[in-house]
Coordinates of C-alpha atoms in Angstrom, one line a residue:
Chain A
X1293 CA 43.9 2.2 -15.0
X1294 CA 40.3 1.3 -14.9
X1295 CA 38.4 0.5 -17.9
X1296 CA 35.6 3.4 -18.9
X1297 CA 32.3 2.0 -19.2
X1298 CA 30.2 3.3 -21.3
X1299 CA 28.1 5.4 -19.1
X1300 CA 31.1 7.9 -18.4
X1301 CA 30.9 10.8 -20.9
X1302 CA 33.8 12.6 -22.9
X1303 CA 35.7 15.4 -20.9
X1304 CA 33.8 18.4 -21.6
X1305 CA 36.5 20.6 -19.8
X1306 CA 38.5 21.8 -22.3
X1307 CA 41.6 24.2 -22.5
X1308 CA 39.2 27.1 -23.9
X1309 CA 36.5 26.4 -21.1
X1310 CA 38.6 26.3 -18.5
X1311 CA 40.5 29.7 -19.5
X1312 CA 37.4 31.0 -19.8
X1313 CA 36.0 30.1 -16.2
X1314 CA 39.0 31.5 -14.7
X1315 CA 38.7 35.0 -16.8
X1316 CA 35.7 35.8 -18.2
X1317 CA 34.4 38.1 -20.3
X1318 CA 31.8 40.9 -19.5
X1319 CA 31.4 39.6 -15.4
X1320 CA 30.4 42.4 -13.7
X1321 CA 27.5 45.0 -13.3
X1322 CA 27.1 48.5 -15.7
X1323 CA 26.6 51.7 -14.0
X1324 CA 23.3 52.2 -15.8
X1325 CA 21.4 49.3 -17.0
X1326 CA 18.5 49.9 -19.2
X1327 CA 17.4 45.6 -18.8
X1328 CA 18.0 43.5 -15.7
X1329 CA 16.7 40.1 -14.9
X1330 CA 18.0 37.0 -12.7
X1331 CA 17.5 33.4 -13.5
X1332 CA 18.1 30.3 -11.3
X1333 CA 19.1 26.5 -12.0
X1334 CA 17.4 24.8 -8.7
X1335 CA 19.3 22.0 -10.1
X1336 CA 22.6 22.7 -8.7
X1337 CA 22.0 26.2 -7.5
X1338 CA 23.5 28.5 -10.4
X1339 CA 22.6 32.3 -10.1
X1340 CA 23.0 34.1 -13.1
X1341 CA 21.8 38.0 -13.7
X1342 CA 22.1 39.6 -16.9
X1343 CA 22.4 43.7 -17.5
X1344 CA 22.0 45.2 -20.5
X1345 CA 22.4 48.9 -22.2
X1346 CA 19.7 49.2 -24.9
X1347 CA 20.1 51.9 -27.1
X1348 CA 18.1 52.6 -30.4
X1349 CA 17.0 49.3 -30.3
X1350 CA 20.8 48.0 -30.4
X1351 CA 22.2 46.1 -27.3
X1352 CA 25.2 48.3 -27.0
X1353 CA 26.5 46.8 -23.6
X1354 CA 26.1 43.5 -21.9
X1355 CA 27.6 42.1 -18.1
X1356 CA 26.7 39.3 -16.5
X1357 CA 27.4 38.6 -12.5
X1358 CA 26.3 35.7 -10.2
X1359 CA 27.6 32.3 -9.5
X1360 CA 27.5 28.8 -10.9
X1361 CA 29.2 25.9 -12.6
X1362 CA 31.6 26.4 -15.6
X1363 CA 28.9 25.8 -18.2
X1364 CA 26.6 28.4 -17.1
X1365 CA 29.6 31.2 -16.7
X1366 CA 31.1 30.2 -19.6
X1367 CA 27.9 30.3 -21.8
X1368 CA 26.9 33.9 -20.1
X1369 CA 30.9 35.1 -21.2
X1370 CA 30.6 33.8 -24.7
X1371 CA 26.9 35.0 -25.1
X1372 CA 27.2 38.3 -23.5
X1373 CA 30.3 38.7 -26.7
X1374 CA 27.8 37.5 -29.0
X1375 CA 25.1 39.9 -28.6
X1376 CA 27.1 43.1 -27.5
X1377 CA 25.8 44.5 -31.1
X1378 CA 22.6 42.8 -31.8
X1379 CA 19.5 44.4 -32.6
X1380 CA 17.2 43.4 -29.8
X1381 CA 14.4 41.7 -32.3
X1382 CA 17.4 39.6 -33.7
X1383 CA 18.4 38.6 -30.0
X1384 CA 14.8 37.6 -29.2
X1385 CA 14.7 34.8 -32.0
X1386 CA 18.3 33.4 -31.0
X1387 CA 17.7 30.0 -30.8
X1388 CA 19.0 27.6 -27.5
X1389 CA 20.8 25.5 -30.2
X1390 CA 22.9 28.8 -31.5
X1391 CA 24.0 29.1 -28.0
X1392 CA 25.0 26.1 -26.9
X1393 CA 27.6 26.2 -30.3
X1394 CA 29.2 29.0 -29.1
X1395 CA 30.8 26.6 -26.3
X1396 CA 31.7 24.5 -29.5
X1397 CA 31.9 21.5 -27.2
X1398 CA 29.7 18.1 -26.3
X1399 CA 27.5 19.0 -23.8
X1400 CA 25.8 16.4 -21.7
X1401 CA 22.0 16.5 -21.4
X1402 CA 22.4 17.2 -17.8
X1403 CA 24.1 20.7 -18.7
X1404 CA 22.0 22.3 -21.2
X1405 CA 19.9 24.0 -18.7
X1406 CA 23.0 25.4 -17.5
X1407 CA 24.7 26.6 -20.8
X1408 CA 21.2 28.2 -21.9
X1409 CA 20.6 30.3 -18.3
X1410 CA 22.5 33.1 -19.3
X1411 CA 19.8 33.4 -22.8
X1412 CA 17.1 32.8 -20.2
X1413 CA 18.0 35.4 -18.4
X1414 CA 18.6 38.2 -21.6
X1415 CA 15.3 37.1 -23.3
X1416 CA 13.6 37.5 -19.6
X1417 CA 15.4 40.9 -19.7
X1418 CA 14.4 42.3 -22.7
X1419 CA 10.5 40.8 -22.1
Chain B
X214 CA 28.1 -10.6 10.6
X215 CA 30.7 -8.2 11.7
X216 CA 31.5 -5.5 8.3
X217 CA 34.9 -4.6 7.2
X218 CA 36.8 -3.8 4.1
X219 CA 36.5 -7.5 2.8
X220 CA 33.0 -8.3 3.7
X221 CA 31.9 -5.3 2.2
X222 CA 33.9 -5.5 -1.3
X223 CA 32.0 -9.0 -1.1
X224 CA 28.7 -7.6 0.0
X225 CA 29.0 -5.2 -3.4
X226 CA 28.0 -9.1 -5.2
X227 CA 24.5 -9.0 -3.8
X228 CA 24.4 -6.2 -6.0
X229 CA 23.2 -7.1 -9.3
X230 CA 23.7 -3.0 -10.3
X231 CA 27.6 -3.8 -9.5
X232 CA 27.7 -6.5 -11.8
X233 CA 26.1 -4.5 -14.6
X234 CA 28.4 -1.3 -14.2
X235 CA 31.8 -3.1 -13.2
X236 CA 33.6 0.7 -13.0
X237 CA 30.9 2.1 -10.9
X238 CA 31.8 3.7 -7.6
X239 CA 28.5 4.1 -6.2
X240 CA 28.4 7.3 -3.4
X241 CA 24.9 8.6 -3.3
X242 CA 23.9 6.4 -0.6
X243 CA 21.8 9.6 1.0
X244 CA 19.5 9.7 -2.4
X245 CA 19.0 6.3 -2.8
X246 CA 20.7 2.7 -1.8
X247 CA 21.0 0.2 -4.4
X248 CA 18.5 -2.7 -4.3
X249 CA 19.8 -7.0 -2.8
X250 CA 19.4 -9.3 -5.8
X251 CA 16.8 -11.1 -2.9
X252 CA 14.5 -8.0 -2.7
X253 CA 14.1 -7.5 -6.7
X254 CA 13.2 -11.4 -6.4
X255 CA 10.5 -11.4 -3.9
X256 CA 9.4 -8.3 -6.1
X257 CA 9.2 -10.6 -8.9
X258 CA 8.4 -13.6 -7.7
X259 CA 5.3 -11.6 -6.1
X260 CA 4.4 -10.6 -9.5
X261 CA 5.3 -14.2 -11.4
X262 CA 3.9 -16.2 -8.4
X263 CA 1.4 -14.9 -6.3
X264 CA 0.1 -11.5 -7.3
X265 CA -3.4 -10.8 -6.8
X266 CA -5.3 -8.0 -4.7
X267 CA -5.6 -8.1 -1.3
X268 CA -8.0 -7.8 1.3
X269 CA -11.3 -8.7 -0.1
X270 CA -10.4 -12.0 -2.4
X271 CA -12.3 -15.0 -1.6
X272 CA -9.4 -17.4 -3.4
X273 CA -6.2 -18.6 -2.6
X274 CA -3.7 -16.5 -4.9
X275 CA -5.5 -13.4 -2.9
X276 CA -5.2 -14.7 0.5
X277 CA -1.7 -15.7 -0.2
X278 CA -1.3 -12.3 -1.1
X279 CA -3.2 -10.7 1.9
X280 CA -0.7 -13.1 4.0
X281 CA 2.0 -12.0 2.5
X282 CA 1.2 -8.0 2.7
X283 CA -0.1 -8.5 6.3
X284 CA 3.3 -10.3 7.3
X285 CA 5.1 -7.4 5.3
X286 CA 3.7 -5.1 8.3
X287 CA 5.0 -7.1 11.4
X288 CA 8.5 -7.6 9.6
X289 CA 8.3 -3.9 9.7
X290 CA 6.5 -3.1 12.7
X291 CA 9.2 -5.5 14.3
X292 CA 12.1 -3.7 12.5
X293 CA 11.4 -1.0 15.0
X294 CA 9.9 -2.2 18.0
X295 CA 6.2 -1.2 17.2
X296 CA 3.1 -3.0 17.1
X297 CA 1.7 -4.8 13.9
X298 CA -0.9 -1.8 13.7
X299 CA 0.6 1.5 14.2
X300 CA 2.9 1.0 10.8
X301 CA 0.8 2.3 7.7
X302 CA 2.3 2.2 4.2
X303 CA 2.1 5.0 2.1
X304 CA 4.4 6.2 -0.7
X305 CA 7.4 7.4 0.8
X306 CA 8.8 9.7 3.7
X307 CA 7.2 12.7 1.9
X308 CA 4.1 11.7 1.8
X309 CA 4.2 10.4 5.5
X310 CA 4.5 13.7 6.4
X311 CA 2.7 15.3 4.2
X312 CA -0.1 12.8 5.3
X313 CA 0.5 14.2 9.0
X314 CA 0.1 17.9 8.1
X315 CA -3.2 17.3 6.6
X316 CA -5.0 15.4 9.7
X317 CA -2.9 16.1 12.5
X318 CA -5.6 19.5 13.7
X319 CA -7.4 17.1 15.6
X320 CA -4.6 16.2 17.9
X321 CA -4.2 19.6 18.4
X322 CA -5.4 22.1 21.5
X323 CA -6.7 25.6 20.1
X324 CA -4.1 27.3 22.6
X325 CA -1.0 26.2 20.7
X326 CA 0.1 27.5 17.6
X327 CA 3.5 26.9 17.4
X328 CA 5.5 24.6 15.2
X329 CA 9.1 23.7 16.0
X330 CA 11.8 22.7 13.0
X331 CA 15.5 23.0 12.8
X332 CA 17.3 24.8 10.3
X333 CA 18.8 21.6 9.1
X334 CA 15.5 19.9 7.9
X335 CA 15.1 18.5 4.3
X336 CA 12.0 20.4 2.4
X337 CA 9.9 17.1 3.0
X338 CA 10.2 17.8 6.8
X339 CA 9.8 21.9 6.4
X340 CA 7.4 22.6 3.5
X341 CA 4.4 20.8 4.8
X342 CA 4.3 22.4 8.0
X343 CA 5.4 25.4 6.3
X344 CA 2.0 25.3 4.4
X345 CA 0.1 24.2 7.6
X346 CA 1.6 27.4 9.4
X347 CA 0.1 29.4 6.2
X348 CA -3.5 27.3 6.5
X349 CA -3.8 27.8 10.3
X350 CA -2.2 31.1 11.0
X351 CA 0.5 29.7 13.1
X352 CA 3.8 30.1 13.7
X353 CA 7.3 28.2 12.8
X354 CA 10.5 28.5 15.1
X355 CA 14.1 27.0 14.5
X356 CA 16.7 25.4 15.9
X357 CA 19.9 26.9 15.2
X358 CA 22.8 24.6 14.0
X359 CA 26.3 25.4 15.9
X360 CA 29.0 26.5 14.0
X361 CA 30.5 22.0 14.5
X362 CA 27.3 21.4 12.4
X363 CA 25.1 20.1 15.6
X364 CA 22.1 21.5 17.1
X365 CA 22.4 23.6 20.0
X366 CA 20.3 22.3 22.3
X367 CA 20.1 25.1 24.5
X368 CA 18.1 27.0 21.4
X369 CA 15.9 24.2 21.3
X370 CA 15.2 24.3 25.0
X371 CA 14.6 28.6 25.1
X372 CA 12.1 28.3 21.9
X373 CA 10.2 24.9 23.2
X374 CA 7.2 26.3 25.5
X375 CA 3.9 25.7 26.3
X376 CA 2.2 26.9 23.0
X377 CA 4.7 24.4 20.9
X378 CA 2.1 22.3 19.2
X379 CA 4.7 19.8 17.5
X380 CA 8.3 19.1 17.2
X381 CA 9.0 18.0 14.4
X382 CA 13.2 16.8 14.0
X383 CA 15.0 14.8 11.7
X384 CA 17.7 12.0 13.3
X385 CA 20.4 12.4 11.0
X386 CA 20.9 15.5 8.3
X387 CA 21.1 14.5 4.7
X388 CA 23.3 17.1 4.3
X389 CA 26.0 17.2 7.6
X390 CA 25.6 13.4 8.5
X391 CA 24.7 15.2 11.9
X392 CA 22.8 12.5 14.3
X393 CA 20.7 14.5 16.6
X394 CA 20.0 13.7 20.0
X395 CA 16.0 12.6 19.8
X396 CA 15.6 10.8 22.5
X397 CA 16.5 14.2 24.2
X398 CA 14.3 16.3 22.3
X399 CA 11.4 13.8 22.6
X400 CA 11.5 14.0 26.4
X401 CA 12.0 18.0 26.0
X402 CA 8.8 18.1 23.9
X403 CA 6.6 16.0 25.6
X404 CA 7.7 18.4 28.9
X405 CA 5.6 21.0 27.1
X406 CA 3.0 18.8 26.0
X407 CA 4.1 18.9 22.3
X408 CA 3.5 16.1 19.8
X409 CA 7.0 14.9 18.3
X410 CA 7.6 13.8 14.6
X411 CA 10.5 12.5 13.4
X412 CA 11.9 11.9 9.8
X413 CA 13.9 8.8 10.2
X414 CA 14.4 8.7 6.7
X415 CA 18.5 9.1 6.9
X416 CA 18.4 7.0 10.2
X417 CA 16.4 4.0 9.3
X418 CA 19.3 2.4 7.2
X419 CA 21.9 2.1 9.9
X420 CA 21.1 3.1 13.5
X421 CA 19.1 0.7 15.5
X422 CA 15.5 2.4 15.9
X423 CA 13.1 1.1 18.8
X424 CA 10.1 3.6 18.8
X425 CA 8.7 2.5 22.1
X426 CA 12.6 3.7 23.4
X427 CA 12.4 6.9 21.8
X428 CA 8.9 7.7 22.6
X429 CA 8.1 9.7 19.7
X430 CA 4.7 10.2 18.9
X431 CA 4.7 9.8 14.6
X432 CA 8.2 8.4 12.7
X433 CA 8.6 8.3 9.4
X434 CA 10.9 6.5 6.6
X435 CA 11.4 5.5 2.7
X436 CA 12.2 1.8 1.8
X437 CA 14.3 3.1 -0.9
X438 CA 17.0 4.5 1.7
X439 CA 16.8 1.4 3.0
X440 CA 18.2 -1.6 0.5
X441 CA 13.9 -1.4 -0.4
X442 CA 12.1 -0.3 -3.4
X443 CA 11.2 2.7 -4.0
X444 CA 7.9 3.8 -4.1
X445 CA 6.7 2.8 -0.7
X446 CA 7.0 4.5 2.8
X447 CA 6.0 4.1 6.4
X448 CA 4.3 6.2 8.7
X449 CA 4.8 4.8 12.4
X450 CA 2.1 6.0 14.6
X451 CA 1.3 5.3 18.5
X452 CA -1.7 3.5 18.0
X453 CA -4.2 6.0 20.8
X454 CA -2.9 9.0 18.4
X455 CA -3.7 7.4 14.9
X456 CA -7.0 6.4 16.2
X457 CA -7.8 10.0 16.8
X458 CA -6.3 10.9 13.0
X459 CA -9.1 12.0 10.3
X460 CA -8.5 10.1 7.0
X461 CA -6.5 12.1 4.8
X462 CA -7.4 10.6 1.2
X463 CA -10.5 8.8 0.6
X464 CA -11.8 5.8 -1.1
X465 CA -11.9 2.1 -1.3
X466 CA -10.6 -0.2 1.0
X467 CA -10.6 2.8 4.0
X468 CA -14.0 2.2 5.0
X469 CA -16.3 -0.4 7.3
X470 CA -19.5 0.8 5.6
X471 CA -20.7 3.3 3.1
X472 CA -24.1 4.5 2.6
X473 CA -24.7 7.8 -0.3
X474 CA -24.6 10.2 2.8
X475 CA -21.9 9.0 4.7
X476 CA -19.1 6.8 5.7
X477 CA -17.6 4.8 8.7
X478 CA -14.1 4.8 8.3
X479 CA -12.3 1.6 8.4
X480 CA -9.8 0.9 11.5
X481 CA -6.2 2.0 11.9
X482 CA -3.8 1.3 9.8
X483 CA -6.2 0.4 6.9
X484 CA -8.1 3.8 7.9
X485 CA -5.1 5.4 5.5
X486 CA -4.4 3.0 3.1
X487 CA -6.5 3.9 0.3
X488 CA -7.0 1.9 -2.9
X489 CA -4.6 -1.1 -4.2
X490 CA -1.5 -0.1 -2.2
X491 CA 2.2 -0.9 -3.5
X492 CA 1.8 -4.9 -2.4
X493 CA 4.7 -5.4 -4.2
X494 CA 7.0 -2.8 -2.8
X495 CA 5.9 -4.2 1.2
X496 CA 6.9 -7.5 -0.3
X497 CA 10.6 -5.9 -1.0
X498 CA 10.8 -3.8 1.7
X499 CA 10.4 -6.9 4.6
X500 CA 12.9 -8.8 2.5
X501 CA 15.2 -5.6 2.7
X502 CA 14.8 -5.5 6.5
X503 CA 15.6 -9.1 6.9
X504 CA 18.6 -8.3 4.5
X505 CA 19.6 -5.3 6.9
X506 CA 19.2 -7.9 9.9
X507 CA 21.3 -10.6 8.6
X508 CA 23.9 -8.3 9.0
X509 CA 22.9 -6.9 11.8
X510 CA 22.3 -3.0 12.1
X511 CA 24.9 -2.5 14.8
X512 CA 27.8 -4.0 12.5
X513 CA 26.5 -1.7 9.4
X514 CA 26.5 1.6 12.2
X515 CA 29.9 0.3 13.0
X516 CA 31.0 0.1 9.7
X517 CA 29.8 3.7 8.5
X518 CA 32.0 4.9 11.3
X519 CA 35.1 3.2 9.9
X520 CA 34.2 4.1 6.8
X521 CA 33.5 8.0 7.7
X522 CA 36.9 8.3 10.2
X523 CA 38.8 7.0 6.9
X524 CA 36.9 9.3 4.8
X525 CA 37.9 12.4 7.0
X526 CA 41.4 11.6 7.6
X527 CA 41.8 11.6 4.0
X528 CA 39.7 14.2 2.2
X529 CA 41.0 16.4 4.6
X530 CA 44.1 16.3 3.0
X531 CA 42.8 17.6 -0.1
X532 CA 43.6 20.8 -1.2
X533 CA 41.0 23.3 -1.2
X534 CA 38.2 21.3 0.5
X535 CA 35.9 22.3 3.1
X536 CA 34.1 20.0 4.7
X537 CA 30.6 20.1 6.5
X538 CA 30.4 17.2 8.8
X539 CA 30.4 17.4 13.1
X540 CA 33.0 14.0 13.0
X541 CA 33.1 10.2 13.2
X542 CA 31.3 10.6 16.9
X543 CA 28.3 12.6 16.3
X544 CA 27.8 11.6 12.5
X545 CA 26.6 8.9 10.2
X546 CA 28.9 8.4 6.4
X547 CA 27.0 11.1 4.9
X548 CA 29.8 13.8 3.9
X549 CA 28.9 17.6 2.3
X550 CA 32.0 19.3 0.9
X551 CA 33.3 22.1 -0.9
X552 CA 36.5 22.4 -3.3
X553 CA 37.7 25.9 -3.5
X554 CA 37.2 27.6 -7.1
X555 CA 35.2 24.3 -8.2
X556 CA 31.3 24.5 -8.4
X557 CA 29.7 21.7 -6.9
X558 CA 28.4 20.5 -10.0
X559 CA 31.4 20.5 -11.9
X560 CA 33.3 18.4 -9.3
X561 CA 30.1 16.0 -10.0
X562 CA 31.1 16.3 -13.4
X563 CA 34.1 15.3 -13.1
X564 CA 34.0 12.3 -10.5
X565 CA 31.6 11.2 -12.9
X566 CA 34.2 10.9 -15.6
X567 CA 35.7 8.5 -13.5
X568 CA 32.9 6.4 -12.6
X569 CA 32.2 8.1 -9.5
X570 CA 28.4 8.6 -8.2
X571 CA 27.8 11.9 -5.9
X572 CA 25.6 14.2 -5.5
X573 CA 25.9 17.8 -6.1
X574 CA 23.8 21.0 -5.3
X575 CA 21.5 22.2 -2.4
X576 CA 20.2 18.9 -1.4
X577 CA 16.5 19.8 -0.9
X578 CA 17.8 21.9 2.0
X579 CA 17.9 25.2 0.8
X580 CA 17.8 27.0 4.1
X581 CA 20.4 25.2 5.8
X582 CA 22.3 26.6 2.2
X583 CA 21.8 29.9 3.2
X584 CA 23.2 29.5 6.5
X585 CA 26.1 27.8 5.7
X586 CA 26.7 30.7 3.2
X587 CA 26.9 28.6 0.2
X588 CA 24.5 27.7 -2.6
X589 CA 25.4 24.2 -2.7
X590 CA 27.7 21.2 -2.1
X591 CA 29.2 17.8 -3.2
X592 CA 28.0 14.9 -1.2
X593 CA 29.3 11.7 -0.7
X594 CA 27.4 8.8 1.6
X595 CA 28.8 5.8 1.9
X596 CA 26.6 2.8 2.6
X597 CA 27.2 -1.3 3.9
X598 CA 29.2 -2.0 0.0
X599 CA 31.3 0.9 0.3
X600 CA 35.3 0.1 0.6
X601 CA 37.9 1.8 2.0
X602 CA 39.3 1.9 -2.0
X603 CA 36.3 3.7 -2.9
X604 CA 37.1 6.5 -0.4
X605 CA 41.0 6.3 -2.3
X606 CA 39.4 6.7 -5.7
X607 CA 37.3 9.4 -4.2
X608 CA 40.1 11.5 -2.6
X609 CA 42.2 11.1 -5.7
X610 CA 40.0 12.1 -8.6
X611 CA 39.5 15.2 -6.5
X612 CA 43.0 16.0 -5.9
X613 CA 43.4 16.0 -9.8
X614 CA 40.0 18.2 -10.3
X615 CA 41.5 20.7 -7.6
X616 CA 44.4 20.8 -9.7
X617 CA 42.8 21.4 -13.1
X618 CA 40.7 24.3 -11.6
X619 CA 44.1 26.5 -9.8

């Protein structure tokens, strides 16, 4: 077994994430969007596009479809959850940090840009 | 010195990056090779020993230095087959041919305004002529890849015609390992009066190139592909074209004489080397083509094909995987992949967990993306301190990450 140098990060592929990836919440499209917007990681080519259905200032439904890695799907599932609810001035100030707890995991610097697409994307929306 | 697995587990020593990251499996050849202890030397010992600016010094350190840079040239030059003058440094392959687009016009007849790519060309080799299509009000065509992953030549042959201004072809694709036929194409362009470019930048650090064989008109390549620093480049130019180039940046060291109203440019190369130029990097990059020669460029060829028929046999074996490379006789080790229900970049990820180097995503090759139908892959290239063991540690982490993923 070789001997981990110091340079290879922890497993960020846990139980939860992976479960996730394989069935995630809200992936699809809504029959009648009221907010739409599509954002890109050139990176490692992720495509993720947001719809929302504002109502009274409330998002009252949220799907998300496209592809990409784990991080970027998972973080669209868990935030889609998150602000199926919100008032959209509350939504506007969520900050990248809030986000990236939802994944409750140690994300390598390389990966933030994925796990905070899917917030690009909603704030883009609701521009 | 003939390569196999032993000589090239012991070639991984020359490596100081080896030494300083004992677990690494190093398998992004394609976006950089690691650097000989001998070139960061002469780098150094440039720097410690000799350094001073070129050119114009009246003292020794500078005409040591001038020696030195102008010697850099014919090791290159040499390297393949040209003369001492038609190799000018510049930054990297980029900015070869980004150097091309800009002053190529006056090479070019009014009557053609067509540009010929392939669909398998990195962004460095499509964008600037891209651009220059925009500028000029021209127009690109494309070379279709075949469904094996090489070019079908008989598209190349129906959209080459008289109004083709240049061909402009990469040797091997970053992506598919593909080595294309451009001896072929050269003698197809030249048919039809077209001026020929190729991006040898995936070629230059294993397959013997001898310019005045292939006849192309412009070739270009990055030292840092090539066991050289990064950071410089060379553009290889048949001396009765260059001579007929406009400068494309402009400044010191360019020019024979300068007056407030106007300029008289100096000769080729210098004509395009403008301002204190990477003397250092020159210095590394002869030492990494006398490194490359040592061996021999035939036995490291020869040894990417063992190393690419292993990899194929095996990763073919893997669950899941699809694989994007035309085989062991129409390829260099340069291997794009796919694992079903894995993203590229987790797959990266993962490898990575283990100590293994590759590259995921589009490659700088979005359009060849799109026709393969994907948005990215996972790359492994294998270079001259690659071992057969690093293909098993390869083949095995992946079977595990297909696992994890069903």
């Amino acid at each position: 077994m070789k001997e981990k140098h110091e340079s290879i990060p922890e497993d960020m592929y846990k139980e939860h994430i992976l479960e996730l990836y394989k069935n995630p919440s809200n992936y699809g499209i809504l029959k009648t969007p009221t907010h739409k917007k599509t954002e890109y990681n050139s990176i490692c080519g992720d495509e993720i596009t947001i719809q929302l259905f504002v109502k009274d200032g409330v998002v009252k439904d949220a799907k998300f479809n496209g592809s990409g890695c784990v991080i970027s799907m998972v973080s669209s599932s868990l935030l889609t959850d998150k602000i199926k609810g919100m008032k959209v001035k509350d939504i506007k100030i969520l900050k990248g940090e809030e986000v990236l707890d939802l994944l409750k995991i140690k994300l390598n610097p390389g990966r933030v840009k994925c796990a905070l697409l899917s917030l690009d994307a909603v704030k883009g929306a609701l521009k | 010195m003939k390569l196999d697995n032993n000589a090239a587990k012991a070639l991984k020593k020359d490596f100081p990056i080896f030494k300083n990251n004992p677990s690494l499996i190093y398998l992004d050849n394609a976006a950089t090779s690691q650097r000989p202890e001998t070139v960061i030397k002469s780098i150094n010992d440039f720097y410690e020993k000799e350094n001073a600016n070129i050119s114009r010094g009246l003292y020794t350190l500078a005409e040591k230095a001038t020696k030195k840079y102008e010697d850099a040239r014919k090791t290159v030059a040499e390297f393949i087959n040209a003369e001492k003058n038609e190799v000018i440094f510049t930054k990297n392959t980029t900015e070869s041919i980004n150097l091309l687009s800009y002053t190529i016009n006056s090479l070019v007849p009014k009557e053609k305004n067509e540009i010929l790519l392939t669909e398998m060309e990195h962004h460095s080799n499509l964008v600037p002529w891209q651009q220059l299509a925009k500028r000029q009000g021209l127009q690109l065509k494309f070379v279709k890849i075949k469904p094996d992953f090489t070019l079908d030549m008989s598209d190349l042959k129906e959209k080459l015609s008289d109004k083709t201004a240049i061909v402009a072809v990469t040797y091997v694709s970053n992506v598919l390992g593909t080595i294309n036929p451009i001896k072929e194409i050269v003698k197809l362009a030249k048919q039809k009066g077209a001026i020929t470019i190729i991006d040898a930048s995936q070629a230059i650090q294993s397959l013997p190139i001898n310019v005045k064989e292939i006849e192309c008109d412009f070739l270009a390549f990055s030292s840092h592909k090539m066991l050289g620093p990064m950071g410089i480049g060379v553009l290889y130019g048949r001396k009765k074209l260059l001579e007929k180039l406009s400068p494309f940046n402009f400044g010191g060291g360019m020019i024979k004489k300068v007056t407030l109203d106007d300029t008289e440019w100096a000769d080729v190369p210098y004509r395009f080397e403008v301002g204190t130029q990477n003397i250092a990097g020159t210095i590394g990059l002869a030492e990494a083509v006398r490194y490359i020669q040592k061996i021999g460029i035939e036995n490291i060829h020869d040894w990417e094909k063992e190393l690419l028929k292993y990899a194929l046999n095996k990763l073919k074996k893997v669950e899941g995987i699809e694989i994007y490379n035309p085989g062991v006789n129409s390829g260099v080790s340069i291997i794009s992949f796919n694992i079903k229900n894995v993203h590229p970049h987790d797959v990266a990820e993962l490898l990575n967990n283990e100590g293994i180097a590759i590259r995921a995503g589009h490659h700088c090759a979005m359009p060849l993306m799109k026709k393969l139908g994907i948005s990215g892959t996972c790359r492994a290239s294998f270079y001259i301190y690659n071992t057969f063991e690093d293909v098993d540690a390869l083949v095995s982490a992946l079977k595990k990450i297909g696992e994890r993923f069903k």
